[in-house]
XYZ file of N, CA and C in Angstrom:
645
model
N 76.085 16.001 -25.411
C 75.132 15.060 -24.808
C 73.703 15.538 -25.060
N 72.824 14.607 -25.413
C 71.440 14.980 -25.708
C 70.670 15.249 -24.425
N 69.620 16.032 -24.565
C 68.742 16.360 -23.440
C 67.346 15.842 -23.752
N 66.758 15.141 -22.800
C 65.427 14.553 -22.996
C 64.339 15.490 -22.486
N 63.274 15.585 -23.259
C 62.074 16.307 -22.847
C 61.073 15.272 -22.346
N 60.530 15.489 -21.157
C 59.606 14.508 -20.592
C 58.381 15.200 -19.995
N 57.343 14.410 -19.792
C 56.110 14.887 -19.167
C 55.734 13.925 -18.049
N 55.421 14.464 -16.891
C 54.890 13.654 -15.799
C 53.373 13.781 -15.795
N 52.702 12.652 -15.707
C 51.255 12.668 -15.515
C 51.004 12.575 -14.017
N 50.205 13.490 -13.492
C 50.034 13.603 -12.050
C 48.621 13.276 -11.592
N 48.547 12.799 -10.368
C 47.274 12.640 -9.672
C 47.192 13.801 -8.683
N 46.106 14.589 -8.723
C 46.029 15.772 -7.858
C 46.216 15.448 -6.383
N 46.989 16.297 -5.723
C 47.183 16.192 -4.285
C 46.781 17.508 -3.663
N 47.778 18.309 -3.291
C 47.498 19.625 -2.716
C 46.800 20.536 -3.725
N 47.134 20.342 -5.001
C 46.526 21.154 -6.058
C 45.506 20.287 -6.794
N 44.234 20.546 -6.556
C 43.183 19.631 -7.006
C 43.037 19.549 -8.521
N 43.648 20.501 -9.254
C 43.543 20.465 -10.714
C 44.818 19.934 -11.380
N 45.815 19.588 -10.578
C 47.113 19.189 -11.131
C 46.984 17.997 -12.078
N 47.682 18.081 -13.198
C 47.616 17.003 -14.181
C 48.960 16.735 -14.850
N 49.781 17.794 -15.080
C 51.009 17.628 -15.850
C 52.182 18.400 -15.240
N 53.373 17.845 -15.458
C 54.613 18.587 -15.221
C 55.533 18.306 -16.398
N 56.126 19.355 -16.954
C 57.009 19.225 -18.115
C 58.431 19.580 -17.695
N 59.391 18.743 -18.077
C 60.771 19.009 -17.702
C 61.760 18.486 -18.729
N 63.023 18.793 -18.512
C 64.103 18.278 -19.356
C 65.190 17.712 -18.451
N 65.946 16.762 -18.973
C 67.015 16.144 -18.191
C 68.014 15.461 -19.115
N 69.227 15.295 -18.627
C 70.238 14.541 -19.366
C 70.295 13.091 -18.902
N 69.582 12.793 -17.808
C 69.565 11.437 -17.268
C 68.140 11.109 -16.827
N 67.384 10.475 -17.704
C 65.971 10.206 -17.435
C 65.801 9.311 -16.211
N 66.595 8.253 -16.128
C 66.452 7.306 -15.022
C 66.663 7.986 -13.674
N 67.713 8.798 -13.575
C 67.993 9.488 -12.319
C 66.917 10.521 -12.004
N 66.473 11.229 -13.045
C 65.462 12.265 -12.839
C 64.138 11.662 -12.384
N 63.759 10.521 -12.952
C 62.512 9.884 -12.543
C 62.616 9.356 -11.116
N 63.806 8.871 -10.758
C 64.023 8.409 -9.389
C 63.816 9.558 -8.410
N 64.295 10.742 -8.793
C 64.108 11.928 -7.951
C 62.630 12.289 -7.836
N 61.939 12.277 -8.969
C 60.529 12.677 -8.973
C 59.652 11.693 -8.194
N 59.922 10.407 -8.353
C 59.112 9.404 -7.665
C 59.467 9.313 -6.185
N 60.632 9.845 -5.829
C 61.045 9.855 -4.429
C 60.626 11.157 -3.774
N 61.594 11.873 -3.250
C 61.321 13.153 -2.590
C 61.696 14.276 -3.548
N 60.816 14.559 -4.500
C 61.126 15.519 -5.552
C 61.381 16.910 -4.992
N 62.397 17.566 -5.556
C 62.713 18.935 -5.160
C 61.796 19.939 -5.855
N 61.024 19.469 -6.830
C 60.090 20.341 -7.544
C 58.783 20.388 -6.755
N 58.412 21.561 -6.262
C 57.228 21.679 -5.406
C 55.970 21.136 -6.070
N 55.777 21.481 -7.326
C 54.565 21.061 -8.038
C 54.444 19.542 -8.062
N 55.589 18.871 -8.173
C 55.592 17.410 -8.219
C 55.434 16.826 -6.817
N 56.166 17.365 -5.853
C 56.122 16.817 -4.492
C 54.761 17.029 -3.835
N 54.031 18.061 -4.271
C 52.734 18.356 -3.675
C 51.599 17.558 -4.320
N 51.945 16.779 -5.346
C 50.971 15.925 -6.013
C 51.587 14.538 -6.184
N 50.896 13.637 -6.840
C 51.391 12.264 -6.964
C 51.704 11.933 -8.420
N 52.897 11.399 -8.654
C 53.295 11.009 -10.007
C 52.633 9.681 -10.369
N 51.894 9.681 -11.469
C 51.218 8.477 -11.940
C 52.034 7.784 -13.022
N 52.598 8.587 -13.918
C 53.327 8.025 -15.054
C 54.242 9.098 -15.621
N 55.190 8.686 -16.449
C 56.024 9.664 -17.151
C 56.142 9.264 -18.612
N 56.285 10.257 -19.458
C 56.392 10.044 -20.898
C 57.608 10.804 -21.402
N 58.539 10.105 -22.041
C 59.674 10.771 -22.679
C 59.239 11.165 -24.088
N 59.231 12.447 -24.354
C 58.735 12.954 -25.639
C 59.792 12.844 -26.727
N 61.047 13.141 -26.387
C 62.107 13.069 -27.392
C 63.418 13.598 -26.856
N 64.441 13.562 -27.700
C 65.778 14.017 -27.328
C 66.275 15.050 -28.327
N 66.849 16.135 -27.798
C 67.397 17.196 -28.633
C 68.624 17.783 -27.944
N 69.265 18.759 -28.595
C 70.311 19.477 -27.884
C 69.636 20.326 -26.805
N 70.406 20.787 -25.846
C 69.807 21.438 -24.672
C 69.007 22.688 -25.041
N 69.528 23.479 -25.972
C 68.832 24.711 -26.358
C 67.462 24.408 -26.944
N 67.410 23.421 -27.853
C 66.141 23.067 -28.484
C 65.190 22.430 -27.479
N 65.731 21.570 -26.618
C 64.893 20.909 -25.611
C 64.274 21.931 -24.662
N 65.042 22.948 -24.295
C 64.514 23.979 -23.392
C 63.398 24.771 -24.073
N 63.563 25.046 -25.362
C 62.508 25.747 -26.096
C 61.237 24.903 -26.149
N 61.404 23.614 -26.447
C 60.245 22.723 -26.512
C 59.606 22.532 -25.136
N 60.419 22.605 -24.086
C 59.894 22.505 -22.728
C 58.903 23.641 -22.462
N 59.286 24.853 -22.836
C 58.386 25.999 -22.669
C 57.172 25.882 -23.587
N 57.415 25.467 -24.836
C 56.313 25.339 -25.792
C 55.279 24.326 -25.309
N 55.750 23.179 -24.847
C 54.833 22.120 -24.424
C 54.091 22.511 -23.147
N 54.785 23.171 -22.232
C 54.120 23.643 -21.016
C 52.977 24.586 -21.370
N 53.258 25.528 -22.270
C 52.229 26.489 -22.677
C 51.088 25.800 -23.424
N 51.418 24.839 -24.282
C 50.389 24.098 -25.016
C 49.446 23.370 -24.061
N 50.019 22.709 -23.061
C 49.200 21.968 -22.096
C 48.352 22.912 -21.247
N 48.919 24.057 -20.881
C 48.152 25.040 -20.111
C 46.955 25.542 -20.910
N 47.184 25.823 -22.183
C 46.101 26.328 -23.027
C 45.035 25.261 -23.255
N 45.451 24.018 -23.366
C 44.499 22.944 -23.654
C 43.733 22.499 -22.411
N 44.423 22.405 -21.280
C 43.807 21.839 -20.078
C 43.535 22.864 -18.975
N 44.049 24.089 -19.146
C 43.865 25.114 -18.119
C 45.147 25.342 -17.334
N 45.375 26.589 -16.929
C 46.646 26.931 -16.281
C 46.825 26.246 -14.933
N 45.742 25.848 -14.300
C 45.857 25.194 -12.989
C 46.363 23.756 -13.098
N 46.399 23.203 -14.306
C 46.735 21.784 -14.465
C 48.216 21.518 -14.688
N 48.968 22.528 -15.101
C 50.307 22.273 -15.638
C 51.355 23.236 -15.097
N 52.545 22.695 -14.851
C 53.718 23.506 -14.551
C 54.915 22.900 -15.269
N 55.949 23.739 -15.466
C 57.150 23.266 -16.138
C 57.818 24.398 -16.890
N 59.029 24.155 -17.363
C 59.738 25.175 -18.121
C 59.900 26.453 -17.320
N 59.455 27.559 -17.899
C 59.561 28.865 -17.239
C 58.426 29.122 -16.259
N 57.519 28.157 -16.110
C 56.359 28.332 -15.231
C 56.328 27.210 -14.188
N 57.180 27.319 -13.165
C 57.284 26.262 -12.157
C 56.627 26.622 -10.828
N 56.330 27.896 -10.616
C 55.721 28.326 -9.360
C 54.307 27.750 -9.253
N 54.042 26.910 -8.244
C 52.720 26.281 -8.118
C 51.582 27.283 -7.952
N 51.906 28.483 -7.472
C 50.854 29.449 -7.144
C 50.794 30.614 -8.132
N 51.549 30.512 -9.209
C 51.542 31.585 -10.210
C 50.306 31.439 -11.100
N 49.425 32.431 -11.107
C 48.192 32.318 -11.897
C 48.396 32.740 -13.354
N 47.448 32.355 -14.184
C 47.421 32.839 -15.557
C 48.077 31.920 -16.564
N 47.620 32.044 -17.809
C 48.147 31.268 -18.926
C 49.154 32.110 -19.694
N 50.288 31.536 -20.095
C 51.262 32.292 -20.892
C 50.619 32.862 -22.152
N 50.955 34.094 -22.466
C 50.419 34.741 -23.665
C 51.231 34.262 -24.857
N 50.784 33.175 -25.453
C 51.527 32.577 -26.554
C 50.607 32.362 -27.745
N 51.184 32.493 -28.942
C 50.476 32.153 -30.169
C 51.175 30.939 -30.757
N 50.411 29.905 -31.053
C 51.010 28.649 -31.483
C 50.958 28.447 -32.995
N 50.802 29.542 -33.738
C 50.685 29.413 -35.187
C 51.979 28.949 -35.838
N 53.105 29.090 -35.136
C 54.371 28.630 -35.705
C 55.021 27.558 -34.831
N 54.184 26.798 -34.104
C 54.705 25.719 -33.272
C 55.482 24.732 -34.143
N 56.556 24.200 -33.619
C 57.423 23.320 -34.399
C 56.739 22.000 -34.747
N 56.808 21.646 -36.024
C 56.278 20.358 -36.453
C 57.041 19.205 -35.825
N 58.313 19.428 -35.550
C 59.135 18.396 -34.923
C 58.578 18.024 -33.550
N 58.161 19.034 -32.785
C 57.584 18.774 -31.470
C 56.243 18.059 -31.598
N 55.400 18.500 -32.515
C 54.086 17.879 -32.696
C 54.230 16.419 -33.119
N 55.174 16.139 -34.018
C 55.388 14.751 -34.444
C 55.887 13.895 -33.284
N 56.735 14.483 -32.442
C 57.234 13.743 -31.280
C 56.090 13.423 -30.320
N 55.172 14.371 -30.141
C 54.010 14.123 -29.287
C 53.139 13.015 -29.875
N 53.004 13.005 -31.194
C 52.208 11.964 -31.854
C 52.824 10.588 -31.622
N 54.146 10.526 -31.627
C 54.842 9.248 -31.456
C 54.702 8.688 -30.045
N 54.347 9.539 -29.069
C 54.176 9.032 -27.700
C 52.940 8.154 -27.587
N 51.973 8.380 -28.470
C 50.712 7.625 -28.466
C 49.994 7.734 -27.126
N 50.240 8.836 -26.417
C 49.585 9.067 -25.129
C 48.321 9.889 -25.367
N 47.207 9.399 -24.880
C 45.911 10.021 -25.171
C 45.887 11.509 -24.819
N 46.428 11.847 -23.662
C 46.402 13.242 -23.235
C 47.227 14.150 -24.117
N 48.346 13.643 -24.633
C 49.208 14.442 -25.501
C 48.706 14.449 -26.942
N 48.010 13.387 -27.332
C 47.471 13.331 -28.692
C 46.409 14.403 -28.925
N 45.798 14.889 -27.855
C 44.834 15.986 -28.002
C 45.504 17.217 -28.593
N 46.782 17.412 -28.266
C 47.519 18.550 -28.819
C 47.799 18.332 -30.299
N 48.113 17.095 -30.656
C 48.386 16.759 -32.058
C 47.137 16.993 -32.897
N 45.993 16.583 -32.367
C 44.731 16.743 -33.089
C 44.368 18.212 -33.263
N 44.807 19.046 -32.333
C 44.469 20.463 -32.392
C 45.352 21.222 -33.374
N 46.546 20.709 -33.633
C 47.473 21.389 -34.539
C 47.926 20.444 -35.650
N 46.983 19.929 -36.445
C 47.327 18.926 -37.463
C 48.234 19.454 -38.564
N 48.141 20.755 -38.878
C 48.962 21.304 -39.956
C 50.447 21.152 -39.685
N 50.823 21.158 -38.409
C 52.233 21.198 -38.065
C 52.865 19.819 -37.953
N 52.068 18.770 -38.141
C 52.597 17.424 -37.978
C 53.469 16.997 -39.154
N 53.417 17.732 -40.269
C 54.178 17.307 -41.440
C 55.247 18.308 -41.865
N 55.514 19.312 -41.053
C 56.528 20.288 -41.428
C 57.250 20.788 -40.189
N 58.453 21.298 -40.388
C 59.220 21.828 -39.272
C 58.970 23.313 -39.054
N 58.642 24.024 -40.120
C 58.352 25.449 -39.988
C 57.302 25.845 -41.011
N 56.722 27.015 -40.814
C 55.638 27.477 -41.674
C 56.116 27.774 -43.095
N 57.418 27.966 -43.276
C 57.938 28.285 -44.609
C 58.376 27.057 -45.394
N 58.336 25.872 -44.779
C 58.760 24.653 -45.477
C 57.985 24.468 -46.779
N 58.719 24.338 -47.895
C 58.099 24.050 -49.179
C 57.449 25.237 -49.857
N 57.464 26.393 -49.212
C 56.815 27.565 -49.794
C 57.818 28.413 -50.568
N 57.322 29.070 -51.620
C 58.143 29.987 -52.410
C 57.604 31.396 -52.219
N 58.440 32.389 -52.479
C 57.999 33.777 -52.370
C 56.947 34.074 -53.424
N 55.879 34.725 -52.998
C 54.809 35.107 -53.925
C 54.302 36.470 -53.471
N 54.933 37.498 -53.987
C 54.636 38.851 -53.529
C 53.206 39.245 -53.890
N 52.511 39.848 -52.946
C 51.136 40.280 -53.174
C 50.942 41.647 -52.531
N 50.663 42.636 -53.356
C 50.398 43.981 -52.861
C 48.890 44.207 -52.849
N 48.366 44.675 -51.737
C 46.925 44.892 -51.626
C 46.664 46.275 -51.043
N 45.428 46.733 -51.212
C 45.022 47.997 -50.616
C 44.733 47.804 -49.127
N 44.743 48.910 -48.395
C 44.608 48.849 -46.947
C 43.306 48.179 -46.517
N 42.195 48.477 -47.223
C 40.930 47.874 -46.805
C 40.917 46.368 -47.061
N 41.630 45.916 -48.105
C 41.744 44.477 -48.349
C 42.561 43.821 -47.241
N 43.617 44.484 -46.823
C 44.453 43.978 -45.730
C 43.624 43.838 -44.449
N 42.789 44.836 -44.179
C 41.952 44.782 -42.980
C 40.950 43.633 -43.061
N 40.387 43.424 -44.257
C 39.441 42.317 -44.436
C 40.136 40.973 -44.243
N 41.380 40.867 -44.727
C 42.135 39.622 -44.581
C 42.412 39.330 -43.108
N 42.734 40.361 -42.348
C 42.990 40.181 -40.919
C 41.710 39.763 -40.195
N 40.591 40.359 -40.612
C 39.306 39.984 -40.024
C 38.964 38.536 -40.366
N 39.216 38.153 -41.627
C 38.951 36.777 -42.050
C 39.808 35.792 -41.261
N 41.052 36.173 -40.994
C 41.957 35.335 -40.203
C 41.338 35.048 -38.834
N 40.866 36.101 -38.170
C 40.257 35.940 -36.843
C 39.011 35.061 -36.906
N 38.193 35.280 -37.931
C 36.956 34.507 -38.078
C 37.271 33.022 -38.252
N 38.244 32.715 -39.102
C 38.593 31.318 -39.363
C 39.164 30.646 -38.114
N 40.007 31.354 -37.376
C 40.552 30.776 -36.142
C 39.444 30.501 -35.133
N 38.489 31.420 -35.033
C 37.374 31.219 -34.104
C 36.505 30.041 -34.521
N 36.299 29.891 -35.821
C 35.482 28.777 -36.309
C 36.142 27.433 -36.026
N 37.463 27.378 -36.244
C 38.184 26.113 -36.112
C 38.626 25.865 -34.676
N 38.836 26.949 -33.935
C 39.258 26.809 -32.548
C 40.733 26.533 -32.385
N 41.562 27.089 -33.283
C 43.013 26.890 -33.208
C 43.709 28.085 -33.832
N 44.992 28.263 -33.472
C 45.790 29.340 -34.060
C 46.355 28.893 -35.403
N 46.382 29.810 -36.372
C 46.977 29.527 -37.672
C 47.891 30.677 -38.070
N 49.024 30.326 -38.657
C 49.947 31.345 -39.136
C 49.303 32.092 -40.297
N 49.660 33.371 -40.429
C 49.075 34.166 -41.509
C 49.383 33.574 -42.880
N 50.521 32.887 -43.026
C 50.845 32.261 -44.308
C 49.819 31.194 -44.661
N 49.419 30.402 -43.654
C 48.446 29.334 -43.894
C 47.082 29.908 -44.264
N 46.653 30.917 -43.512
C 45.347 31.521 -43.779
C 45.344 32.197 -45.145
N 46.413 32.925 -45.436
C 46.505 33.636 -46.710
C 46.451 32.656 -47.884
N 47.173 31.541 -47.758
C 47.181 30.579 -48.863
C 45.832 29.876 -48.996
N 45.190 29.583 -47.860
C 43.870 28.947 -47.915
C 42.866 29.854 -48.626
N 42.905 31.149 -48.299
C 41.998 32.101 -48.947
C 42.337 32.236 -50.428
N 43.625 32.236 -50.732
C 44.079 32.348 -52.123
C 43.563 31.163 -52.948
N 43.709 29.951 -52.397
C 43.248 28.748 -53.098
C 41.730 28.751 -53.226
N 41.041 29.136 -52.134
C 39.578 29.193 -52.181
C 39.118 30.153 -53.266
N 39.851 31.258 -53.421
C 39.511 32.222 -54.462
C 39.641 31.632 -55.855
N 40.642 30.785 -56.050
C 40.826 30.160 -57.364
C 39.715 29.166 -57.676
N 39.053 28.673 -56.627
C 37.914 27.782 -56.836
C 36.613 28.566 -57.011
N 36.705 29.880 -56.889
C 35.525 30.735 -57.042
C 35.836 31.854 -58.038
N 36.189 31.455 -59.252
C 36.589 32.425 -60.266
C 35.428 33.294 -60.740
N 34.199 32.816 -60.594
C 33.052 33.637 -60.989
C 33.028 34.936 -60.190
N 33.282 34.828 -58.901
C 33.276 36.026 -58.067
C 34.479 36.913 -58.387
N 35.628 36.283 -58.670
C 36.808 37.055 -59.056
C 36.541 37.799 -60.366
N 35.884 37.113 -61.300
C 35.541 37.749 -62.578
C 34.611 38.936 -62.350
N 33.641 38.756 -61.471
C 32.692 39.832 -61.185
C 33.406 41.065 -60.635
N 34.347 40.838 -59.736
C 35.103 41.947 -59.164
C 35.941 42.655 -60.226
N 36.624 41.876 -61.057
C 37.472 42.469 -62.096
C 36.647 43.289 -63.087
N 35.485 42.761 -63.466
C 34.618 43.494 -64.394
C 34.117 44.791 -63.756
N 33.773 44.702 -62.472
C 33.282 45.893 -61.781
C 34.376 46.940 -61.662
N 35.588 46.484 -61.300
C 36.700 47.422 -61.177
C 37.010 48.079 -62.524
N 36.935 47.290 -63.585
C 37.207 47.833 -64.918
C 36.169 48.887 -65.297
N 34.911 48.609 -64.979
C 33.834 49.544 -65.317
C 33.937 50.827 -64.497
N 34.322 50.676 -63.220
C 34.400 51.837 -62.337
C 35.696 52.615 -62.507
N 36.699 51.941 -63.075
C 37.987 52.598 -63.256
C 38.810 52.677 -61.986
N 38.455 51.887 -60.977
C 39.230 51.873 -59.733
C 38.964 50.576 -58.974
N 39.888 50.255 -58.066
C 39.722 49.092 -57.206
C 39.064 49.541 -55.912
N 37.983 48.880 -55.551
C 37.252 49.310 -54.361
C 37.399 48.362 -53.180
N 38.051 47.220 -53.403
C 38.279 46.299 -52.295
C 37.006 45.913 -51.581
N 37.041 45.913 -50.274
C 35.906 45.416 -49.501
C 34.703 46.354 -49.542
N 34.913 47.603 -50.000
C 33.804 48.549 -50.046
C 33.012 48.472 -51.348
N 33.386 47.533 -52.225
C 32.675 47.393 -53.491
C 31.324 46.740 -53.263
N 30.509 46.726 -54.331
C 29.185 46.114 -54.240
C 29.268 44.612 -54.031
N 30.455 44.033 -54.275
C 30.629 42.586 -54.140
C 31.296 42.218 -52.821
N 31.091 43.057 -51.845
C 31.713 42.828 -50.542
C 31.326 41.466 -49.977
N 32.303 40.790 -49.397
C 32.073 39.479 -48.788
C 31.809 39.673 -47.303
N 30.733 39.100 -46.816
C 30.395 39.217 -45.400
C 31.087 38.113 -44.615
N 31.811 38.504 -43.576
C 32.523 37.541 -42.740
C 31.708 37.272 -41.491
N 31.506 35.997 -41.203
C 30.715 35.627 -40.028
C 31.487 34.634 -39.174
């Protein structure tokens, strides 16, 4: 039997920042009847249900994973005081789950897009790369690349800089490929580095005269 992933849109009651509750169920009609009545979920009963959105149907294991993923996504986007669900149901538990969304499932993002709900579409807009793939390895082939330690450190720094500029998490595969492609569009600089390395008789990586400044 399939399990449905759903989101309740809430009007703040006891918790003035309340906005969302994320859950799963095998019977949407019965579950909504419970929520709109005398809900056993404290977060729901202490606030007012305005609407509900069924995000999609999966097997129970996958639905439970997406329940946690979506709860964490909403907390990160709207603030931890706005959302409960999945593994975070305690109304008084503070803090945002320590999660990295660089490998969030494209299947979940596409399902959120299909809801056409303004509040959920904000998540789709924030993670556009994942709307067309199920995993970060989809369509990719192995391309081994050995680098020196200082180059590796520069790549990690560049990763952080790019995420800060864009305001979203990206998998290292995505960042690495973006930098790789950008490099192919800047062959003059690659040529300069190769000529310098040839003249010096060694690879100097980020400590060379052609060091790239990351901002």
